[in-house]
Amino acid sequence: MTQLTRSATLAVLAFSICSLQAATPTVAGAKAFMDKAEAELMRLNISQARADWVNQTFITDDTEVISAAENERLIARTTELVKESRQFDKLPLPADLRRKFLLLKLSLTMPAPSDAKLREELTQTSVGLGSTYGKGKYCPDEDTSHCVGIDDLEDRMAKSRDPKELARYWAGWHKIAPPMREKYARFAELSNQGARELGFKDTGVLWRSYYDMPADQFSAEMERLWAQVEPLYKELHAYVRTRLVAKYGAAAQRPDGLIPAHLLGNMWSQQWDNIFDLVAPAAAPPTYDLGQIFAERKTDAKAITTYGEAFFKSLGFEPLPPNFWKRSMLVKPTDHDAVCHASAWDIDLDQDVRLKMCIHSTTDDFATVHHELGHLYYDLSYRKQPLLFRDSANDGFHEAIGDAIALSITPEYLKTIGLIQTVPPPAADIPILLRKALEKISFLPFGLLVDKWRWQVFSGETKPEGYNAAWWALREKYQGIAPAVDRSEGDFDPGAKYHIPANTPYARYFLAAIYQFQFYRAMCREAGYKGPLNRCSVYGSKEAGAKFAAMLSLGKSKPWPEALKQLTGDDKLDASAIVEYFAPLLEWLKQQNAGTKTGWTVAANPMKAQ
Ligand code: X8Z
Ligand code: ZN
């Protein structure tokens, strides 16, 4: 993930920096401190990225130890630098320099105690959690050759239409997580201790302080946006539920109106586009299935990635550096464990960018490749900035870049690049929009709740003995889903989602789901497009590309509202673009749902399957 681009350190220059402490702090001293700190952090960050890359693409006990050690060095030195930097707190500094001090203070996603033993325990626990996830497998029987990893399981969840089999996959995968439960509790405790040493109440407050506004205001922003999009979600939920009941009968029907989690085509019920065939309007003209096209043409991982690169090139971006093709992991290794969850890596904070992914030639992975390349083109665009500005305006921006581009994968675009022969008629707009809503609207409550759960854990509101109940209470409240099989506190279902063991903050994806439509609408405007938003593709528009590139090259040098304003003219997160995009679908869904009660009632026990 791109937090690799963010935090950083090295110890060689430590004493010369410390020697500055004795003197009375001056602006020149603050600048010298920062220059040295950035040089040091750069080297530490690169070593850590290399160690982490090797660990994640080749999980062994040794690579775990090496990765944990590099991570520890980086965190230890960053923490020291934050503490040393306090001497400049009261100085009137130029805005850029003041911003760097702030970013330094916020740079650790996993703050650690300054006690070396505890810090070591934390980094080892954290790497161990990530590896447990990466090595996770569902084994249907004693024969280990039948075990499957999450990439294959995701494929099966997408394709199977047998509720019993789906429930088995769901329950099987969730079995990887209980061993993480105690470790996660310890991890949260130690990380909180680190956050308190840096002056934050807990790790959640540190994460929420990252958005150029007070932490509480950020939580309120999330609620404001959710209120704007919740009506769309409720209509989609009700429509999908009706169709699932029509398909599966009793297996999909519950008196409380919740949808069983295993019937939505995705292990976490977070994106539902894989069940498009079950919910597609019967009377609509047929559209197209990219996965099928790729299968027929035997399009491989490299070719899928090349499609993504070609889109960026059409906007005026450079080809990916040659090392990208030499060093990336595009397919799952056959002879050793690796973390399959897709991620983009900026190894040397310059041109050594890589993709790590177990690509399957499916519609989902086609979108994910665009998502990941968005990260890499962002990394490449801000690489001329000083180290602490080599990051996105906020983490939601990083997650939104590739998705904003992927919104331009319209039928017209697919015809232009020869993936389909005929553009479906305008009557196909509703099914195409429905498919997009199954990908984008279904995601919103999940994007919101993952960090709601973590914030509660970090603040102590949720205690270890209530981890799973709190998780399911949120899944019920926001997503309106119920577990596939009965759950208890013997389970640890948050741990079955990559970002929890990997400690990747998740609010970024909720933000990105909103931003991407804002970016896309602005680029469409720049490209001179006038029609309905959902049919716009900016493919080939150098004007849109230049405006986009200008925002990307700012990196984190300015508060995010300024970056947003540069591209869109707006300085606020605003759900009006996503609402505009789906407006025709919302009307249609309301018609379909006429006479149906939308929403659900609170279940007596959210951990109970039916
Ligand atoms: O983790 C990701 C990307 C890598 S940053 C593949 N995503 C979230 C997820 O899979 O849960 C993209 C969508 C949300
Ligand atoms: Zn991402």
XYZ file of C-alpha atoms and ligand atoms in Angstrom:
625
model
C 0.000 0.000 0.000
C 1.010 3.495 -0.250
C 1.763 4.042 3.389
C 5.084 2.725 2.183
C 5.586 6.062 0.563
C 4.811 7.882 3.735
C 6.647 7.009 6.888
C 10.451 6.872 6.855
C 13.984 7.178 8.750
C 17.861 6.325 9.315
C 20.157 6.619 12.258
C 23.528 7.604 10.807
C 22.899 11.324 11.074
C 21.274 11.065 14.452
C 23.920 12.712 16.549
C 24.376 15.705 14.279
C 20.645 16.321 14.494
C 20.691 15.895 18.256
C 23.536 18.364 18.500
C 21.142 21.018 17.210
C 18.999 20.551 20.266
C 21.408 22.212 22.625
C 21.360 25.548 20.792
C 18.442 28.008 21.025
C 15.981 26.979 18.317
C 16.015 29.181 15.214
C 14.216 29.058 11.891
C 17.488 28.197 10.151
C 18.022 25.439 12.719
C 14.549 24.097 12.099
C 15.219 24.003 8.371
C 18.545 22.209 8.835
C 16.880 19.729 11.183
C 14.177 19.018 8.639
C 16.568 18.634 5.697
C 18.604 16.080 7.590
C 15.545 14.320 8.910
C 14.154 13.969 5.394
C 17.429 12.543 4.062
C 17.549 10.093 6.920
C 13.920 9.102 6.632
C 14.336 8.549 2.933
C 17.038 5.941 3.450
C 15.180 4.168 6.234
C 11.978 4.157 4.271
C 13.633 2.555 1.268
C 15.255 -0.195 3.360
C 11.949 -0.897 5.029
C 10.108 -1.032 1.703
C 12.620 -3.507 0.282
C 12.383 -5.768 3.355
C 8.601 -5.582 3.343
C 8.438 -6.333 -0.379
C 10.531 -9.456 0.066
C 8.414 -10.550 3.028
C 5.087 -10.014 1.298
C 6.114 -11.693 -1.946
C 7.922 -14.539 -0.173
C 6.546 -15.183 3.306
C 8.944 -17.148 5.505
C 9.966 -16.909 9.156
C 13.177 -15.203 8.058
C 11.606 -12.582 5.823
C 9.166 -11.834 8.628
C 12.010 -11.171 11.057
C 13.858 -8.984 8.556
C 10.773 -6.973 7.720
C 9.853 -6.481 11.389
C 13.394 -5.295 12.167
C 13.397 -2.699 9.368
C 9.982 -1.511 10.366
C 11.144 -1.159 13.928
C 14.159 0.911 12.921
C 11.962 3.217 10.908
C 9.390 3.677 13.648
C 12.005 4.132 16.346
C 13.805 6.867 14.478
C 10.613 8.610 13.357
C 9.439 8.675 16.963
C 12.733 10.179 18.081
C 12.563 12.784 15.370
C 9.026 13.747 16.352
C 10.137 14.193 19.929
C 13.250 16.166 18.961
C 11.195 18.362 16.658
C 9.162 19.653 19.614
C 11.932 22.190 20.264
C 10.669 24.093 17.191
C 6.985 24.044 18.179
C 6.822 27.662 19.263
C 8.879 29.149 16.417
C 7.102 31.095 13.677
C 8.045 28.969 10.660
C 7.361 29.437 6.939
C 4.143 27.579 5.997
C 5.897 24.808 4.019
C 8.275 24.037 6.833
C 5.532 24.124 9.485
C 3.573 21.680 7.346
C 6.518 19.298 7.195
C 6.749 19.242 10.994
C 3.049 18.484 11.192
C 3.323 15.703 8.613
C 6.289 14.200 10.430
C 4.202 14.019 13.577
C 1.321 12.330 11.735
C 3.452 10.028 9.601
C 3.238 6.837 11.637
C 0.234 4.613 10.997
C 1.556 2.367 13.723
C 3.051 4.514 16.483
C 5.120 2.461 18.909
C 6.278 2.804 22.512
C 9.770 4.226 22.968
C 10.622 1.264 25.207
C 12.698 -0.853 22.818
C 11.351 -4.198 24.049
C 7.740 -3.139 23.678
C 8.414 -1.586 20.301
C 9.993 -4.803 19.106
C 7.017 -6.768 20.400
C 4.673 -4.467 18.499
C 6.477 -4.678 15.150
C 6.800 -8.450 15.418
C 3.132 -8.798 16.337
C 2.153 -6.598 13.442
C 4.238 -8.425 10.835
C 3.002 -11.728 12.271
C -0.632 -10.658 11.836
C 0.036 -9.716 8.207
C 1.736 -13.017 7.500
C -1.030 -15.034 9.161
C -3.454 -13.360 6.793
C -1.144 -13.844 3.793
C -0.731 -17.556 4.541
C -4.448 -18.026 5.249
C -6.143 -20.889 3.419
C -9.438 -22.715 3.390
C -8.904 -26.472 3.495
C -12.125 -28.364 2.706
C -10.648 -31.691 3.873
C -7.506 -33.349 5.241
C -5.724 -33.312 1.890
C -3.638 -30.123 1.915
C -3.437 -30.101 -1.861
C -7.133 -29.113 -1.760
C -6.456 -25.949 0.277
C -7.239 -22.650 -1.425
C -6.034 -19.110 -0.771
C -8.120 -15.964 -0.809
C -7.590 -15.166 -4.499
C -9.120 -18.491 -5.549
C -11.777 -18.266 -2.856
C -12.816 -14.853 -4.066
C -13.278 -16.345 -7.499
C -15.451 -19.108 -6.079
C -17.520 -16.660 -4.008
C -18.069 -14.718 -7.230
C -19.151 -17.677 -9.322
C -20.933 -20.227 -7.117
C -24.713 -20.014 -6.915
C -25.139 -22.785 -4.343
C -25.948 -21.218 -0.939
C -24.612 -24.192 1.015
C -21.321 -24.182 -0.834
C -21.062 -20.394 -0.474
C -21.644 -20.651 3.277
C -18.851 -23.257 3.466
C -16.373 -20.974 1.691
C -17.429 -18.082 3.881
C -17.084 -20.007 7.137
C -13.878 -21.698 5.930
C -12.124 -18.448 5.180
C -13.230 -16.822 8.441
C -11.468 -19.641 10.296
C -8.105 -18.045 9.523
C -8.834 -15.228 11.960
C -9.397 -16.540 15.534
C -5.621 -17.098 16.044
C -5.196 -13.343 15.436
C -7.608 -12.306 18.156
C -5.331 -12.056 21.149
C -2.472 -10.725 19.055
C -4.693 -7.983 17.728
C -5.685 -6.929 21.243
C -2.026 -6.671 22.224
C -1.235 -4.829 19.004
C -3.944 -2.227 19.740
C -2.713 -1.792 23.290
C 0.911 -1.223 22.270
C 0.076 1.018 19.340
C -2.097 3.127 21.618
C 0.792 3.493 24.022
C 2.903 4.785 21.125
C 0.156 7.219 20.105
C -0.090 8.586 23.635
C 3.659 9.161 23.721
C 3.275 11.269 20.584
C 0.560 13.325 22.276
C -2.595 11.680 20.855
C -5.356 10.140 22.938
C -5.227 6.890 20.996
C -4.241 5.549 17.566
C -7.697 6.278 16.154
C -7.388 9.955 17.063
C -3.974 10.018 15.358
C -5.499 8.553 12.180
C -8.384 11.018 12.209
C -5.978 13.938 12.644
C -4.592 13.328 9.195
C -7.116 15.371 7.218
C -6.202 19.042 7.657
C -9.013 19.467 10.186
C -9.606 18.504 13.823
C -10.215 14.769 14.385
C -13.822 15.273 15.565
C -14.666 17.337 12.545
C -13.410 14.528 10.349
C -15.776 12.012 11.992
C -18.625 14.477 11.408
C -17.632 14.804 7.723
C -17.927 11.040 7.299
C -21.435 11.115 8.782
C -22.444 14.052 6.569
C -21.363 12.181 3.440
C -23.008 8.950 4.522
C -26.297 10.796 4.995
C -26.018 12.035 1.381
C -25.585 8.541 -0.077
C -27.535 6.343 2.348
C -30.842 6.675 0.429
C -29.166 5.224 -2.669
C -27.776 2.319 -0.661
C -31.148 1.565 0.935
C -32.851 1.359 -2.465
C -30.116 -0.872 -3.880
C -30.212 -3.113 -0.803
C -33.984 -3.574 -1.053
C -33.854 -4.295 -4.780
C -31.048 -6.833 -4.471
C -32.762 -8.516 -1.520
C -35.953 -9.014 -3.538
C -34.018 -10.566 -6.396
C -32.011 -12.819 -4.085
C -35.189 -14.080 -2.449
C -36.565 -14.793 -5.924
C -33.421 -16.797 -6.707
C -32.666 -18.547 -3.413
C -36.028 -18.555 -1.565
C -35.775 -19.300 2.146
C -31.948 -19.235 2.090
C -32.074 -15.491 1.359
C -35.137 -14.515 3.353
C -35.037 -13.297 6.928
C -37.842 -11.731 8.950
C -35.605 -8.773 9.857
C -34.814 -7.989 6.214
C -31.057 -8.508 6.545
C -29.245 -10.132 3.612
C -27.105 -13.204 4.413
C -23.472 -12.226 3.839
C -22.517 -15.137 1.596
C -25.051 -14.456 -1.151
C -23.595 -11.224 -2.502
C -20.708 -12.602 -4.587
C -17.959 -11.295 -2.312
C -16.304 -12.643 0.830
C -16.960 -9.435 2.763
C -20.215 -8.433 0.970
C -18.380 -5.228 0.151
C -18.902 -5.115 -3.603
C -21.765 -6.953 -5.263
C -21.069 -6.699 -8.978
C -20.316 -10.419 -9.202
C -24.004 -11.216 -8.776
C -25.061 -8.879 -11.552
C -26.475 -11.855 -13.490
C -28.887 -12.563 -10.608
C -30.239 -9.045 -10.370
C -30.029 -7.817 -13.994
C -33.357 -6.491 -15.279
C -34.928 -9.232 -17.386
C -36.207 -7.001 -20.173
C -33.029 -5.000 -20.774
C -30.757 -5.565 -23.766
C -27.718 -7.727 -23.056
C -24.531 -5.858 -22.183
C -21.080 -7.455 -22.098
C -18.973 -9.464 -19.710
C -15.314 -8.466 -19.740
C -14.264 -11.535 -17.773
C -15.739 -13.727 -20.490
C -14.042 -11.693 -23.219
C -10.671 -12.010 -21.466
C -11.202 -15.743 -21.007
C -12.080 -16.212 -24.686
C -9.059 -14.228 -25.805
C -6.752 -15.738 -23.185
C -5.783 -12.232 -22.074
C -3.067 -12.672 -19.449
C -2.010 -10.626 -16.399
C 0.553 -8.617 -18.333
C -1.931 -7.760 -21.075
C -4.518 -6.660 -18.489
C -1.897 -4.391 -16.909
C -0.944 -3.014 -20.325
C -4.552 -1.930 -20.908
C -4.381 0.118 -17.722
C -1.048 1.680 -18.646
C -2.376 2.547 -22.111
C -5.210 4.558 -20.557
C -2.797 6.670 -18.539
C -0.577 7.124 -21.600
C -3.574 8.355 -23.590
C -3.912 11.177 -21.042
C -0.292 12.191 -21.548
C 1.409 10.198 -18.768
C 4.757 8.464 -19.420
C 4.994 4.706 -19.940
C 5.654 2.789 -16.715
C 9.405 2.548 -15.990
C 11.085 -0.614 -17.368
C 11.752 -1.884 -13.835
C 8.027 -1.982 -13.202
C 7.762 -4.867 -15.641
C 10.885 -6.594 -14.337
C 10.162 -6.367 -10.618
C 6.389 -6.492 -10.163
C 4.586 -9.622 -8.994
C 1.589 -9.890 -11.317
C 0.629 -13.520 -10.721
C 0.514 -15.724 -7.676
C 3.763 -17.615 -7.068
C 3.241 -21.364 -7.350
C 5.942 -22.543 -4.963
C 5.734 -20.268 -1.919
C 3.356 -18.108 0.104
C 2.805 -14.471 -0.802
C 0.252 -11.839 0.203
C -2.184 -11.844 -2.702
C -4.137 -8.746 -1.695
C -3.349 -6.197 -4.421
C -1.008 -3.354 -3.503
C 1.085 -0.679 -5.186
C 4.665 -0.100 -4.047
C 6.886 2.923 -4.315
C 10.124 1.252 -3.322
C 12.726 3.978 -3.777
C 10.420 6.997 -3.773
C 11.588 7.623 -7.305
C 11.151 5.323 -10.318
C 11.171 1.894 -8.718
C 7.415 1.396 -8.602
C 5.866 -2.060 -8.502
C 2.542 -3.853 -8.474
C 1.969 -6.876 -6.253
C -1.149 -8.739 -7.215
C -2.398 -12.234 -8.060
C -4.190 -11.146 -11.210
C -7.069 -13.201 -12.514
C -8.382 -12.044 -15.864
C -11.788 -10.986 -14.510
C -13.867 -7.794 -14.673
C -13.008 -7.165 -11.007
C -9.282 -7.457 -11.518
C -9.421 -5.278 -14.638
C -10.804 -2.496 -12.397
C -8.309 -3.291 -9.626
C -5.359 -2.994 -12.015
C -6.540 0.528 -12.919
C -6.888 1.243 -9.201
C -3.312 0.144 -8.500
C -1.834 1.961 -11.478
C -3.521 5.093 -10.145
C -1.372 4.724 -7.012
C 1.770 4.272 -9.071
C 1.127 7.227 -11.380
C 0.482 9.359 -8.298
C 3.785 8.161 -6.791
C 5.619 8.972 -10.007
C 3.940 12.382 -10.316
C 5.016 13.663 -6.893
C 8.489 12.167 -6.839
C 10.143 15.558 -7.341
C 8.617 16.907 -4.119
C 10.599 16.906 -0.837
C 10.235 13.592 0.983
C 7.468 14.558 3.391
C 5.357 15.870 0.513
C 5.816 12.672 -1.527
C 2.383 11.455 -0.678
C -1.219 12.059 -1.678
C -3.141 15.171 -0.616
C -4.851 12.776 1.778
C -5.083 8.995 1.670
C -8.555 9.152 0.099
C -6.978 10.880 -2.914
C -4.497 8.050 -3.328
C -7.288 5.513 -3.404
C -9.424 7.566 -5.784
C -6.994 8.179 -8.677
C -7.168 4.854 -10.477
C -10.871 4.478 -9.746
C -11.575 7.911 -11.249
C -9.824 6.700 -14.404
C -11.693 3.380 -14.375
C -15.023 5.267 -14.417
C -14.062 6.116 -18.010
C -14.241 2.428 -18.978
C -17.468 2.996 -20.871
C -18.845 0.889 -23.734
C -17.603 3.526 -26.209
C -14.110 3.249 -24.741
C -14.157 -0.544 -24.867
C -15.164 -0.375 -28.515
C -12.377 2.120 -29.254
C -9.759 -0.246 -27.860
C -11.318 -3.254 -29.573
C -12.568 -5.161 -26.542
C -16.178 -5.112 -27.728
C -17.530 -4.820 -31.261
C -20.807 -2.983 -30.709
C -21.851 -0.371 -28.223
C -25.042 -1.429 -26.400
C -28.063 0.820 -27.133
C -29.100 3.623 -24.713
C -31.667 1.230 -23.216
C -28.700 -0.640 -21.726
C -27.758 2.338 -19.578
C -29.813 1.114 -16.621
C -28.211 -2.343 -16.490
C -24.767 -0.799 -16.932
C -25.473 1.690 -14.149
C -26.860 -1.089 -11.984
C -23.662 -3.034 -12.404
C -21.645 0.053 -11.418
C -23.884 0.628 -8.390
C -23.284 -2.981 -7.340
C -19.590 -2.112 -7.355
C -19.650 1.421 -5.947
C -22.828 2.018 -3.914
C -22.730 -1.368 -2.193
C -19.232 -0.488 -0.976
C -20.121 2.718 0.887
C -21.357 1.318 4.227
C -18.512 -1.178 4.361
C -16.018 1.613 3.627
C -17.480 3.503 6.555
C -17.772 0.766 9.154
C -14.338 -0.857 9.061
C -12.686 2.108 10.729
C -15.700 2.807 12.907
C -14.929 -0.580 14.403
C -11.206 0.195 14.725
C -11.814 3.634 16.192
C -13.983 1.986 18.854
C -11.265 -0.572 19.547
C -8.513 2.022 19.824
C -10.604 4.297 22.052
C -11.406 1.407 24.391
C -15.156 1.670 23.745
C -14.938 -1.867 22.331
C -13.018 -4.257 24.545
C -11.364 -7.467 23.296
C -14.160 -9.579 24.788
C -16.655 -7.730 22.588
C -14.677 -7.525 19.315
C -16.937 -9.715 17.219
C -20.261 -8.459 18.584
C -19.204 -4.873 17.868
C -18.183 -5.870 14.332
C -21.528 -7.510 13.594
C -23.493 -4.680 15.172
C -21.856 -2.348 12.633
C -22.277 -4.761 9.738
C -25.958 -4.945 10.569
C -26.479 -1.245 11.177
C -24.725 0.077 8.081
C -24.718 -2.777 5.561
C -27.922 -4.534 6.558
C -26.278 -7.944 6.348
C -26.179 -10.985 8.624
C -23.469 -13.634 9.012
C -23.587 -16.761 6.855
C -23.286 -19.017 9.908
C -23.605 -18.331 13.639
C -20.775 -16.301 15.135
C -19.443 -15.923 18.649
C -16.597 -14.275 20.512
C -14.574 -17.363 19.647
C -14.401 -15.847 16.176
C -12.560 -12.729 15.069
C -14.267 -11.768 11.825
C -12.591 -8.356 11.393
C -9.304 -10.304 11.123
C -10.559 -12.052 7.984
C -10.388 -8.720 6.158
C -6.887 -7.875 4.942
C -6.733 -4.283 6.192
C -7.205 -5.243 9.849
C -4.159 -7.532 10.184
C -2.250 -5.296 7.724
C -3.148 -2.226 9.798
C -4.126 -0.217 6.731
C -6.597 2.532 7.622
C -9.880 2.092 5.766
C -11.754 5.421 5.919
C -9.637 6.297 2.870
C -11.740 3.964 0.693
C -14.974 5.579 1.790
C -13.541 9.002 0.961
C -12.226 7.684 -2.341
C -15.657 6.373 -3.299
C -16.866 9.978 -3.124
C -13.767 11.771 -4.456
C -13.458 9.596 -7.544
C -16.744 10.925 -8.907
C -15.685 14.492 -8.142
C -12.379 13.955 -9.996
C -14.102 12.213 -12.873
C -16.750 14.918 -13.281
C -14.036 17.601 -13.302
C -11.992 15.730 -15.894
C -15.069 15.201 -18.072
C -15.688 18.931 -17.915
C -12.071 19.588 -18.866
C -12.361 17.185 -21.792
C -15.293 19.235 -23.070
C -17.842 16.475 -22.444
C -21.473 17.577 -22.264
C -23.771 14.500 -22.013
C -24.996 12.410 -19.069
C -22.159 11.842 -16.628
C -22.310 8.040 -16.743
C -21.445 7.951 -20.444
C -18.344 10.130 -20.282
C -14.905 8.722 -21.032
C -11.858 10.978 -20.862
C -9.730 8.435 -22.754
C -7.306 10.319 -24.999
C -8.015 13.769 -23.530
C -4.700 15.534 -23.038
C -6.570 18.486 -21.467
C -8.139 16.325 -18.769
C -4.811 14.528 -18.326
C -2.848 17.752 -17.847
C -5.247 19.058 -15.236
C -5.206 15.733 -13.420
C -1.391 15.527 -13.570
C -1.097 19.044 -12.122
C -3.051 17.977 -9.048
C -1.080 14.747 -8.702
C 2.272 16.504 -8.879
C 1.359 18.651 -5.852
C 1.618 15.545 -3.706
C 1.032 16.463 -0.107
C 2.632 19.903 -0.358
C -0.704 21.691 0.178
C -3.723 20.982 2.393
C -6.052 18.679 0.478
C -8.816 21.277 -0.103
C -6.348 23.245 -2.233
C -5.451 20.217 -4.335
C -9.131 19.412 -4.780
C -9.895 22.972 -5.777
C -7.178 22.979 -8.387
C -8.833 20.101 -10.233
C -12.533 20.519 -9.470
C -13.022 24.152 -8.433
C -14.464 22.841 -5.141
C -12.691 22.696 -1.815
C -15.143 20.325 -0.104
C -15.825 16.651 -0.195
C -19.102 16.495 -1.995
C -21.338 13.547 -2.827
C -23.252 15.477 -5.509
C -21.142 13.958 -8.328
C -21.820 10.346 -7.286
C -25.484 11.241 -6.777
C -25.631 12.848 -10.250
C -23.968 9.811 -11.825
C -26.522 7.410 -10.360
C -29.577 9.686 -10.585
C -31.238 7.743 -13.460
C -30.675 4.477 -11.576
C -32.126 5.841 -8.344
C -35.395 6.651 -10.114
C -35.465 3.204 -11.643
C -34.736 1.486 -8.320
C -37.531 3.411 -6.637
C -39.950 2.161 -9.302
C -38.748 -1.408 -8.853
C -39.091 -1.141 -5.088
C -42.583 0.392 -5.177
C -44.680 -1.410 -2.579
C -41.589 -2.978 -0.936
C -40.404 -1.874 2.457
C -36.805 -0.741 2.241
C -34.398 -1.073 5.186
C -34.324 -3.680 7.919
C -35.075 -4.065 11.586
C -32.523 -4.591 14.313
C -31.851 -8.281 14.874
C -32.051 -9.612 18.422
C -28.506 -10.940 18.027
C -26.477 -9.653 15.071
C -24.124 -12.640 15.363
C -26.902 -15.130 14.612
C -27.407 -16.607 11.153
C -30.901 -17.775 10.461
O -7.448 -2.712 -0.760
C -7.871 -2.225 -1.798
C -6.938 -2.098 -2.997
C -5.538 -1.838 -2.600
S -5.288 -0.276 -1.889
C -6.984 -3.382 -3.809
N -9.174 -1.873 -1.910
C -10.113 -2.010 -0.808
C -10.425 -3.475 -0.512
O -10.049 -4.350 -1.313
O -11.054 -3.752 0.505
C -9.801 -1.275 -3.080
C -11.262 -1.214 -2.743
C -11.357 -1.293 -1.254
Zn -5.487 1.255 -3.210
